[in-house]
mmCIF file of C-alpha atoms in Angstrom:
data_model
loop_
_atom_site.group_PDB
_atom_site.id
_atom_site.type_symbol
_atom_site.label_atom_id
_atom_site.label_comp_id
_atom_site.label_asym_id
_atom_site.label_seq_id
_atom_site.Cartn_x
_atom_site.Cartn_y
_atom_site.Cartn_z
ATOM 1 C CA UNK A 1 1.658 4.729 -17.915
ATOM 2 C CA UNK A 2 -1.611 6.129 -19.194
ATOM 3 C CA UNK A 3 -4.206 6.343 -16.443
ATOM 4 C CA UNK A 4 -1.646 5.893 -13.653
ATOM 5 C CA UNK A 5 -2.935 7.088 -10.301
ATOM 6 C CA UNK A 6 0.498 7.877 -8.833
ATOM 7 C CA UNK A 7 2.703 8.504 -11.894
ATOM 8 C CA UNK A 8 2.996 12.244 -11.314
ATOM 9 C CA UNK A 9 3.581 11.825 -7.576
ATOM 10 C CA UNK A 10 6.332 9.246 -8.179
ATOM 11 C CA UNK A 11 7.965 11.522 -10.756
ATOM 12 C CA UNK A 12 7.969 14.456 -8.329
ATOM 13 C CA UNK A 13 9.316 12.260 -5.506
ATOM 14 C CA UNK A 14 12.146 11.083 -7.772
ATOM 15 C CA UNK A 15 13.011 14.622 -8.891
ATOM 16 C CA UNK A 16 13.035 15.803 -5.268
ATOM 17 C CA UNK A 17 15.309 12.932 -4.201
ATOM 18 C CA UNK A 18 12.726 11.217 -1.985
ATOM 19 C CA UNK A 19 13.172 7.870 -3.716
ATOM 20 C CA UNK A 20 16.637 7.063 -2.527
ATOM 21 C CA UNK A 21 18.477 4.951 0.025
ATOM 22 C CA UNK A 22 16.283 5.182 3.128
ATOM 23 C CA UNK A 23 18.084 3.545 6.014
ATOM 24 C CA UNK A 24 16.568 2.050 9.130
ATOM 25 C CA UNK A 25 17.125 4.232 12.198
ATOM 26 C CA UNK A 26 17.541 1.842 15.156
ATOM 27 C CA UNK A 27 16.712 4.674 17.571
ATOM 28 C CA UNK A 28 13.149 4.925 16.231
ATOM 29 C CA UNK A 29 10.373 2.335 16.209
ATOM 30 C CA UNK A 30 8.960 0.779 13.062
ATOM 31 C CA UNK A 31 5.309 0.300 12.281
ATOM 32 C CA UNK A 32 3.936 -2.104 9.739
ATOM 33 C CA UNK A 33 1.008 -1.457 7.425
ATOM 34 C CA UNK A 34 -0.601 -4.449 5.761
ATOM 35 C CA UNK A 35 -2.814 -5.414 2.893
ATOM 36 C CA UNK A 36 -3.826 -8.968 3.676
ATOM 37 C CA UNK A 37 -4.435 -11.268 0.755
ATOM 38 C CA UNK A 38 -5.972 -14.673 1.007
ATOM 39 C CA UNK A 39 -5.653 -16.193 -2.446
ATOM 40 C CA UNK A 40 -3.592 -13.254 -3.662
ATOM 41 C CA UNK A 41 -0.666 -11.239 -2.312
ATOM 42 C CA UNK A 42 -0.185 -10.009 1.213
ATOM 43 C CA UNK A 43 1.888 -6.828 1.291
ATOM 44 C CA UNK A 44 3.623 -5.429 4.367
ATOM 45 C CA UNK A 45 5.134 -1.947 4.450
ATOM 46 C CA UNK A 46 7.774 -1.241 7.128
ATOM 47 C CA UNK A 47 7.587 2.442 8.004
ATOM 48 C CA UNK A 48 9.376 4.902 10.262
ATOM 49 C CA UNK A 49 8.168 8.407 11.041
ATOM 50 C CA UNK A 50 10.958 10.953 11.325
ATOM 51 C CA UNK A 51 9.866 14.519 12.052
ATOM 52 C CA UNK A 52 7.184 15.104 9.421
ATOM 53 C CA UNK A 53 8.523 12.471 7.021
ATOM 54 C CA UNK A 54 6.894 9.089 6.414
ATOM 55 C CA UNK A 55 9.696 6.728 5.426
ATOM 56 C CA UNK A 56 9.088 3.363 3.813
ATOM 57 C CA UNK A 57 12.278 1.536 4.723
ATOM 58 C CA UNK A 58 11.291 -1.971 3.634
ATOM 59 C CA UNK A 59 8.475 -3.961 2.033
ATOM 60 C CA UNK A 60 7.505 -7.606 1.837
ATOM 61 C CA UNK A 61 5.007 -9.405 -0.360
ATOM 62 C CA UNK A 62 4.059 -13.050 -0.797
ATOM 63 C CA UNK A 63 1.034 -15.244 -1.297
ATOM 64 C CA UNK A 64 -0.127 -18.709 -0.328
ATOM 65 C CA UNK A 65 1.320 -18.504 3.181
ATOM 66 C CA UNK A 66 -0.314 -18.764 6.573
ATOM 67 C CA UNK A 67 -0.117 -16.149 9.310
ATOM 68 C CA UNK A 68 2.785 -17.964 10.982
ATOM 69 C CA UNK A 69 4.920 -17.285 7.906
ATOM 70 C CA UNK A 70 4.300 -13.526 8.105
ATOM 71 C CA UNK A 71 4.945 -13.521 11.858
ATOM 72 C CA UNK A 72 8.301 -15.188 11.175
ATOM 73 C CA UNK A 73 9.125 -12.600 8.505
ATOM 74 C CA UNK A 74 8.388 -9.761 10.918
ATOM 75 C CA UNK A 75 10.292 -11.293 13.814
ATOM 76 C CA UNK A 76 13.233 -12.024 11.494
ATOM 77 C CA UNK A 77 13.739 -8.328 10.775
ATOM 78 C CA UNK A 78 16.067 -6.310 13.034
ATOM 79 C CA UNK A 79 13.344 -3.759 13.770
ATOM 80 C CA UNK A 80 11.826 -2.641 17.064
ATOM 81 C CA UNK A 81 8.100 -2.376 16.415
ATOM 82 C CA UNK A 82 5.690 0.253 17.692
ATOM 83 C CA UNK A 83 2.493 -0.897 15.995
ATOM 84 C CA UNK A 84 1.073 -3.175 13.324
ATOM 85 C CA UNK A 85 -1.723 -1.641 11.228
ATOM 86 C CA UNK A 86 -4.024 -4.175 9.629
ATOM 87 C CA UNK A 87 -6.921 -3.405 7.292
ATOM 88 C CA UNK A 88 -10.324 -2.856 8.907
ATOM 89 C CA UNK A 89 -11.522 -6.252 7.717
ATOM 90 C CA UNK A 90 -8.659 -8.300 9.140
ATOM 91 C CA UNK A 91 -10.654 -9.487 12.145
ATOM 92 C CA UNK A 92 -13.773 -10.825 10.467
ATOM 93 C CA UNK A 93 -13.265 -12.779 7.282
ATOM 94 C CA UNK A 94 -15.363 -15.730 6.220
ATOM 95 C CA UNK A 95 -14.880 -18.132 3.366
ATOM 96 C CA UNK A 96 -18.595 -18.077 2.623
ATOM 97 C CA UNK A 97 -18.337 -14.366 1.817
ATOM 98 C CA UNK A 98 -15.378 -14.811 -0.550
ATOM 99 C CA UNK A 99 -13.026 -13.653 2.183
ATOM 100 C CA UNK A 100 -14.897 -10.414 2.905
ATOM 101 C CA UNK A 101 -16.350 -9.304 6.214
ATOM 102 C CA UNK A 102 -19.997 -8.320 6.511
ATOM 103 C CA UNK A 103 -18.867 -4.701 6.943
ATOM 104 C CA UNK A 104 -16.762 -4.871 3.774
ATOM 105 C CA UNK A 105 -19.599 -6.422 1.780
ATOM 106 C CA UNK A 106 -21.953 -3.626 2.804
ATOM 107 C CA UNK A 107 -19.584 -0.669 2.568
ATOM 108 C CA UNK A 108 -16.808 -1.406 0.081
ATOM 109 C CA UNK A 109 -17.306 0.701 -2.993
ATOM 110 C CA UNK A 110 -15.297 2.723 -5.466
ATOM 111 C CA UNK A 111 -15.887 5.989 -3.587
ATOM 112 C CA UNK A 112 -14.114 4.678 -0.503
ATOM 113 C CA UNK A 113 -11.318 3.373 -2.678
ATOM 114 C CA UNK A 114 -11.034 6.710 -4.478
ATOM 115 C CA UNK A 115 -10.966 8.567 -1.146
ATOM 116 C CA UNK A 116 -8.031 6.372 -0.116
ATOM 117 C CA UNK A 117 -6.256 7.073 -3.391
ATOM 118 C CA UNK A 118 -6.699 10.813 -2.805
ATOM 119 C CA UNK A 119 -5.408 10.400 0.769
ATOM 120 C CA UNK A 120 -2.327 8.620 -0.617
ATOM 121 C CA UNK A 121 -1.757 11.462 -3.076
ATOM 122 C CA UNK A 122 -1.842 13.927 -0.172
ATOM 123 C CA UNK A 123 0.686 11.770 1.688
ATOM 124 C CA UNK A 124 3.195 11.756 -1.180
ATOM 125 C CA UNK A 125 4.856 15.149 -0.434
ATOM 126 C CA UNK A 126 6.079 13.793 2.901
ATOM 127 C CA UNK A 127 6.754 10.247 1.662
ATOM 128 C CA UNK A 128 10.285 8.858 1.340
ATOM 129 C CA UNK A 129 10.679 5.432 -0.269
ATOM 130 C CA UNK A 130 13.753 3.232 -0.184
ATOM 131 C CA UNK A 131 14.976 2.822 -3.755
ATOM 132 C CA UNK A 132 15.547 -0.927 -3.289
ATOM 133 C CA UNK A 133 11.781 -1.525 -2.946
ATOM 134 C CA UNK A 134 11.475 -2.136 -6.690
ATOM 135 C CA UNK A 135 8.293 -4.249 -6.611
ATOM 136 C CA UNK A 136 6.534 -1.592 -4.545
ATOM 137 C CA UNK A 137 7.707 1.259 -6.787
ATOM 138 C CA UNK A 138 6.816 -0.642 -9.970
ATOM 139 C CA UNK A 139 3.371 -1.482 -8.629
ATOM 140 C CA UNK A 140 2.647 2.136 -7.682
ATOM 141 C CA UNK A 141 3.761 3.320 -11.114
ATOM 142 C CA UNK A 142 1.549 0.771 -12.867
ATOM 143 C CA UNK A 143 -1.496 1.150 -10.614
ATOM 144 C CA UNK A 144 -3.963 2.662 -13.057
ATOM 145 C CA UNK A 145 -7.580 3.401 -13.952
ATOM 146 C CA UNK A 146 -9.769 1.058 -15.944
ATOM 147 C CA UNK A 147 -10.300 2.010 -19.576
ATOM 148 C CA UNK A 148 -13.875 2.284 -20.856
ATOM 149 C CA UNK A 149 -13.704 1.237 -24.505
ATOM 150 C CA UNK A 150 -17.250 2.364 -25.278
ATOM 151 C CA UNK A 151 -16.842 5.860 -23.831
ATOM 152 C CA UNK A 152 -13.163 6.117 -24.834
ATOM 153 C CA UNK A 153 -12.128 7.405 -21.432
ATOM 154 C CA UNK A 154 -10.754 6.230 -18.100
ATOM 155 C CA UNK A 155 -13.142 5.155 -15.370
ATOM 156 C CA UNK A 156 -12.843 6.347 -11.774
ATOM 157 C CA UNK A 157 -11.874 2.892 -10.552
ATOM 158 C CA UNK A 158 -8.609 1.012 -10.710
ATOM 159 C CA UNK A 159 -7.739 -2.054 -12.720
ATOM 160 C CA UNK A 160 -7.694 -4.926 -10.244
ATOM 161 C CA UNK A 161 -4.443 -6.779 -10.813
ATOM 162 C CA UNK A 162 -1.153 -7.434 -8.999
ATOM 163 C CA UNK A 163 -0.605 -3.708 -8.390
ATOM 164 C CA UNK A 164 -3.650 -3.379 -6.125
ATOM 165 C CA UNK A 165 -2.107 -5.062 -3.113
ATOM 166 C CA UNK A 166 0.804 -2.631 -2.986
ATOM 167 C CA UNK A 167 -1.478 0.337 -3.700
ATOM 168 C CA UNK A 168 -3.927 -0.801 -1.010
ATOM 169 C CA UNK A 169 -1.112 -0.969 1.539
ATOM 170 C CA UNK A 170 -0.199 2.616 0.581
ATOM 171 C CA UNK A 171 -3.857 3.664 0.976
ATOM 172 C CA UNK A 172 -3.943 2.121 4.451
ATOM 173 C CA UNK A 173 -0.726 3.943 5.318
ATOM 174 C CA UNK A 174 -2.327 7.211 4.189
ATOM 175 C CA UNK A 175 -5.398 6.516 6.341
ATOM 176 C CA UNK A 176 -3.375 5.788 9.487
ATOM 177 C CA UNK A 177 -1.084 8.762 8.878
#
């Protein structure tokens, strides 16, 4: 896909066999990494760290549900959890601010987003992704730059659509890694 942020990285991961069956190891803990959506999707990545490999063993996405729903999803999995990583703004959201914390309103900009995208690119060489996570893989492949029709070039910011929630969860994973 033209303008894809992670197209090359996904292609390399496929050619190196890192998009494959990635099984849960019951001897190791699982951590979750979230992108919390309010009117849009919430995405949860289920991750295990094995040696120097970051393994995405499972994903979940949904929208329109309350926190109890996601707690039930997590507790319904057979995993032993080590930690749950939530985005920095998970603690302080207000409806009056369109679901954004004061911190996010003051600091969220494309540069921070681009830094996260670069961090995710640096994570890719050690990333293993379970091949059954089709929505996640499709979203990463389609996560792309905006097109500037006047300048006839891609902008340094992503298109904000359904792919963002999956890509944001990957960015958060890169930050915590």
